[in-house]
Tab-separated table of C-alpha atoms in Angstrom:
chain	number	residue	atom	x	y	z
A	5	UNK	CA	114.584	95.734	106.569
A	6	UNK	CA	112.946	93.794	109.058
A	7	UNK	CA	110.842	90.765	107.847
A	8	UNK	CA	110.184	88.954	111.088
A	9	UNK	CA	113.488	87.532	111.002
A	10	UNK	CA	116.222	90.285	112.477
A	11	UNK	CA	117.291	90.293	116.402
A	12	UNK	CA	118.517	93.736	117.395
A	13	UNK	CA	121.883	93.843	119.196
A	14	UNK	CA	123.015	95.030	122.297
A	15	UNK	CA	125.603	97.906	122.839
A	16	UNK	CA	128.948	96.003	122.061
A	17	UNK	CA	126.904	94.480	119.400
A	18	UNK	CA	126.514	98.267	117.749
A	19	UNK	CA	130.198	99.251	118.475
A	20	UNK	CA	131.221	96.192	116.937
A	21	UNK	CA	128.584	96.880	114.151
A	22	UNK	CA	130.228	100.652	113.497
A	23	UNK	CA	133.570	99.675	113.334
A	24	UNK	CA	132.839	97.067	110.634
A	25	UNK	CA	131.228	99.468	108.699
A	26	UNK	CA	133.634	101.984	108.836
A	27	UNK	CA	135.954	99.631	107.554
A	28	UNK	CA	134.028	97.939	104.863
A	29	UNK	CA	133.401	101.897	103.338
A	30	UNK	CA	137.263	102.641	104.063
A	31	UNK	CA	137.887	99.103	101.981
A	32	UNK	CA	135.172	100.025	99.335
A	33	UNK	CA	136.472	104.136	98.993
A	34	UNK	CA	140.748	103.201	99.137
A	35	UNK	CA	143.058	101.612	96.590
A	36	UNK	CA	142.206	98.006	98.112
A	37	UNK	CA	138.730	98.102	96.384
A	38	UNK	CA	141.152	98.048	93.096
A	39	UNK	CA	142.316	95.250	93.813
A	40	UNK	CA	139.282	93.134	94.299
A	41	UNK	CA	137.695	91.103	92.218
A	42	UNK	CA	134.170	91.803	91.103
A	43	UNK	CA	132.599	89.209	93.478
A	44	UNK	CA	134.516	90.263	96.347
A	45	UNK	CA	133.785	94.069	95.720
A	46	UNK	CA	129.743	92.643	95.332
A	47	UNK	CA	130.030	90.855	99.146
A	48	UNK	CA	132.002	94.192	100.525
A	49	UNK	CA	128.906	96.025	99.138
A	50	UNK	CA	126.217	93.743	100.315
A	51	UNK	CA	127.888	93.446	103.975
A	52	UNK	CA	127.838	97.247	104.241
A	53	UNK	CA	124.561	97.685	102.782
A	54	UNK	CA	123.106	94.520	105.484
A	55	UNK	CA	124.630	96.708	108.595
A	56	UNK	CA	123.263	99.793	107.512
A	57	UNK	CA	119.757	98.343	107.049
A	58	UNK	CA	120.232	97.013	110.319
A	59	UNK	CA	120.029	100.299	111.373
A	60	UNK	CA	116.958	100.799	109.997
A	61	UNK	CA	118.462	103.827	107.328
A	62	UNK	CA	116.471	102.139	104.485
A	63	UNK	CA	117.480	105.113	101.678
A	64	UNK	CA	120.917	104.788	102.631
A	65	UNK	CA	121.471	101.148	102.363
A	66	UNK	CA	119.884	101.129	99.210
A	67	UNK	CA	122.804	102.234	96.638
A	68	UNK	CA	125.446	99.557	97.984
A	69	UNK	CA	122.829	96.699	97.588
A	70	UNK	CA	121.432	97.411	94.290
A	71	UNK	CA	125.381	97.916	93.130
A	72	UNK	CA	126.326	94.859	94.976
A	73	UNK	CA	122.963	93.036	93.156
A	74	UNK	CA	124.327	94.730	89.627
A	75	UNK	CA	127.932	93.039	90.318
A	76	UNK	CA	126.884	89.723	91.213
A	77	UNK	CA	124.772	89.412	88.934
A	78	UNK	CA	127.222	90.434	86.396
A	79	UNK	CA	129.668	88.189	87.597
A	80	UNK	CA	127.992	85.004	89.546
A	81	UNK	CA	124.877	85.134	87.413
A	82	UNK	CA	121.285	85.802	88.020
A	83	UNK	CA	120.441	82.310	89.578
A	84	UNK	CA	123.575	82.506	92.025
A	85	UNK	CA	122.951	81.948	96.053
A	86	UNK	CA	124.621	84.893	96.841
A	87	UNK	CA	123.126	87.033	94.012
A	88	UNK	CA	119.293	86.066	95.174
A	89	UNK	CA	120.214	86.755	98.773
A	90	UNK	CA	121.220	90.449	97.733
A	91	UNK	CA	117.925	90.481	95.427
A	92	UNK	CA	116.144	89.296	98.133
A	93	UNK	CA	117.373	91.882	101.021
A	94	UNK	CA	117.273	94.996	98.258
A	95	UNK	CA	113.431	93.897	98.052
A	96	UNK	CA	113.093	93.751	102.110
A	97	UNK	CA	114.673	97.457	101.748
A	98	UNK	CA	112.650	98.656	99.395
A	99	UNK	CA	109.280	97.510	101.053
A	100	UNK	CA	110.976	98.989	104.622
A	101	UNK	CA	110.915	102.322	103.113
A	102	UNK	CA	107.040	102.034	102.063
A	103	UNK	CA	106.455	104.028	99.368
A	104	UNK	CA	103.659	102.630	97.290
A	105	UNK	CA	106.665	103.093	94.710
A	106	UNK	CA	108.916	101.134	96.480
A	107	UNK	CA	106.316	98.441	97.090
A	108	UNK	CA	105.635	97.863	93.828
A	109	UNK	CA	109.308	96.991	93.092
A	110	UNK	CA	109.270	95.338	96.425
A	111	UNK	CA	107.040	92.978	95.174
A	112	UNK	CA	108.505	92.343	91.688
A	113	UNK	CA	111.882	91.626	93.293
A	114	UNK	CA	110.743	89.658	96.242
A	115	UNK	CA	108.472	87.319	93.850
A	116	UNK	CA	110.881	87.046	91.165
A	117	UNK	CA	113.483	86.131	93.807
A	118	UNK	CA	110.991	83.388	95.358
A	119	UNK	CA	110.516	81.699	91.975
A	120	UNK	CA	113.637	81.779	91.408
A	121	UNK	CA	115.262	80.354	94.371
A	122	UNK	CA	111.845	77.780	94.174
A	123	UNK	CA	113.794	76.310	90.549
A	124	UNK	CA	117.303	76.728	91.408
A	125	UNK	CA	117.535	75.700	95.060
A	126	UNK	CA	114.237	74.439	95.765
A	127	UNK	CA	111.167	74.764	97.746
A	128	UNK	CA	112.522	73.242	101.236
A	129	UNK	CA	116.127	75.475	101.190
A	130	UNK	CA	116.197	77.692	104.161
A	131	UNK	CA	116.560	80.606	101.883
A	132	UNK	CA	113.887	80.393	99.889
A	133	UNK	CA	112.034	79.460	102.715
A	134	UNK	CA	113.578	82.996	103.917
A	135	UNK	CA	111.917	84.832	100.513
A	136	UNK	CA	108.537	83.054	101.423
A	137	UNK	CA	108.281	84.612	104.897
A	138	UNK	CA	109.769	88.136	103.253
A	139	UNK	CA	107.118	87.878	100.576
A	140	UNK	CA	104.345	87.404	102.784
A	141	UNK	CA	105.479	90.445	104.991
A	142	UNK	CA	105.105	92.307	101.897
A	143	UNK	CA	101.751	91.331	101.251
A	144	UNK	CA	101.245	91.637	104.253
A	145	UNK	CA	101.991	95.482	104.387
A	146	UNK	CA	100.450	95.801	101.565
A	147	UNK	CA	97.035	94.371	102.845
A	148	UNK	CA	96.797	91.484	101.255
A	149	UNK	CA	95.951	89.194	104.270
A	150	UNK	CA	94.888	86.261	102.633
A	151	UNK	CA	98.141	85.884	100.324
A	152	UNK	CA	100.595	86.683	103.749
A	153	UNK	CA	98.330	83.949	104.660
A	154	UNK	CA	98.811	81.991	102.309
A	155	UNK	CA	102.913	82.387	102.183
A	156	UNK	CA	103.083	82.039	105.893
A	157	UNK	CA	101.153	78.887	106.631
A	158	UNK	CA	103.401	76.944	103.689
A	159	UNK	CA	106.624	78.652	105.014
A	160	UNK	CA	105.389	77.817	108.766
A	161	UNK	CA	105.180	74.055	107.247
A	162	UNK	CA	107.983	73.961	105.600
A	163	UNK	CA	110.415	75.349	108.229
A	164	UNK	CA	108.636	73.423	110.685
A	165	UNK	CA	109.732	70.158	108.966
A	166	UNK	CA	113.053	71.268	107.951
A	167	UNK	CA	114.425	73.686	111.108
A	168	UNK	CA	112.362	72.446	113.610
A	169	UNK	CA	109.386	73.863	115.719
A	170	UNK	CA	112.049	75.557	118.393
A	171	UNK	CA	114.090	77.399	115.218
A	172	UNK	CA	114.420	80.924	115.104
A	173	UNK	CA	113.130	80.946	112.048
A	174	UNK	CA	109.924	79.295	112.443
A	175	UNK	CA	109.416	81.202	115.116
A	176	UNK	CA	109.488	84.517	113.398
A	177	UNK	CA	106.830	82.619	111.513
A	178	UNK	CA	104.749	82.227	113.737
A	179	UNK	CA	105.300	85.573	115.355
A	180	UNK	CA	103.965	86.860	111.575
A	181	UNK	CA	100.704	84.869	111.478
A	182	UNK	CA	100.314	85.592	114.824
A	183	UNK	CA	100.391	89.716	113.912
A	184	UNK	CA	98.175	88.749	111.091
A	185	UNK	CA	95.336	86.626	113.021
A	186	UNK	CA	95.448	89.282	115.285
A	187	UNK	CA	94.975	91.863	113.320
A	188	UNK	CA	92.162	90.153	111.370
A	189	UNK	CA	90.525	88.530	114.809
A	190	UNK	CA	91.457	89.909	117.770
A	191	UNK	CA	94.007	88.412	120.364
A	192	UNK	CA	92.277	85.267	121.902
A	193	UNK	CA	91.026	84.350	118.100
A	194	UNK	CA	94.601	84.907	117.095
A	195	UNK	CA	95.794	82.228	119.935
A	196	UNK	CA	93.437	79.706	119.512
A	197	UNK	CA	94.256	79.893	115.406
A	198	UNK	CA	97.602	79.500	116.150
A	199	UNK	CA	97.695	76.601	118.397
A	200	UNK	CA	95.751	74.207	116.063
A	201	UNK	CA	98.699	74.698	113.549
């Protein structure tokens, strides 16, 4: 699911990529997955549902995150790190695949994720500052300019004072509210919006 935020790999990158895979589902499908403990079995199931997202087959990495999401939750707990980053990538999924279905549970995840991470790790952690950005791509998407807009200033903001201006992460921030400006105002209006930031 691609919220601004992803850098696509090269060739070894992909090799690499497949073979993990492969063995994550060989882990997940032989006696070893017995063997695991419910949190482990949630992080096998969240790693192979992040590398097949990463290939862009939405539908497909949908069932291991939402039984990795059902497992942590289970066993970490709703307001768990690890169980709002799985919420929070089974919500990037769902809006990836576009339905106006999906969006709408897009949007219930990927807010309910937000709030939650807002109380339980608060507003300035990199990861919530992660479900800001992935919020506003959803509204975003969904056409709702002025509440991407919204979502991306304070997450531009934010990561600018925590990450730094030069971060990855900021950057894809920009890059978003740069897509949005320019898509509301044309390129030059887009530029000279962004540079008084």
């Amino acid at each position: 699911a691609w919220d601004g935020e992803g850098v696509s790999g090269s060739e070894v990158t992909y090799s690499l990529r497949n073979k993990v895979k492969k063995l994550l589902q060989q882990i997940l499908r032989d006696k070893i997955a017995g063997s695991c403990t419910e949190v482990e079995k949630a992080g096998y199931l969240h790693s192979l549902g992040a590398l097949i997202d990463d290939e862009s087959k939405f539908s497909q990495a949908e069932p291991p995150l939402e039984k990795a999401l059902k497992l942590r939750t289970a066993s970490l707990g709703k307001d768990h790190r690890d169980t709002l980053f799985t919420s929070h990538l089974l919500g990037l999924v769902w809006m990836s695949q576009g339905s106006s279905t999906k969006l709408g549970k897009a949007e219930q995840i990927l807010s309910a994720t937000l709030e939650t991470q807002t109380r339980v790790l608060g507003e300035d952690d990199p990861d919530t500052l992660r479900s800001m950005n992935g919020l506003g791509a959803l509204h975003y998407t969904k056409g709702k300019h002025s509440e991407a807009e919204a979502l991306y200033s304070k997450c531009l903001q934010k990561r600018q004072a925590v990450l730094g201006s030069a971060h990855k992460d900021t950057l894809a921030t920009i890059h978003n509210l740069s897509l949005l400006y320019r898509g509301e105002e044309g390129h030059t209006a887009a530029l000279l919006k962004l540079a008084f930031l």
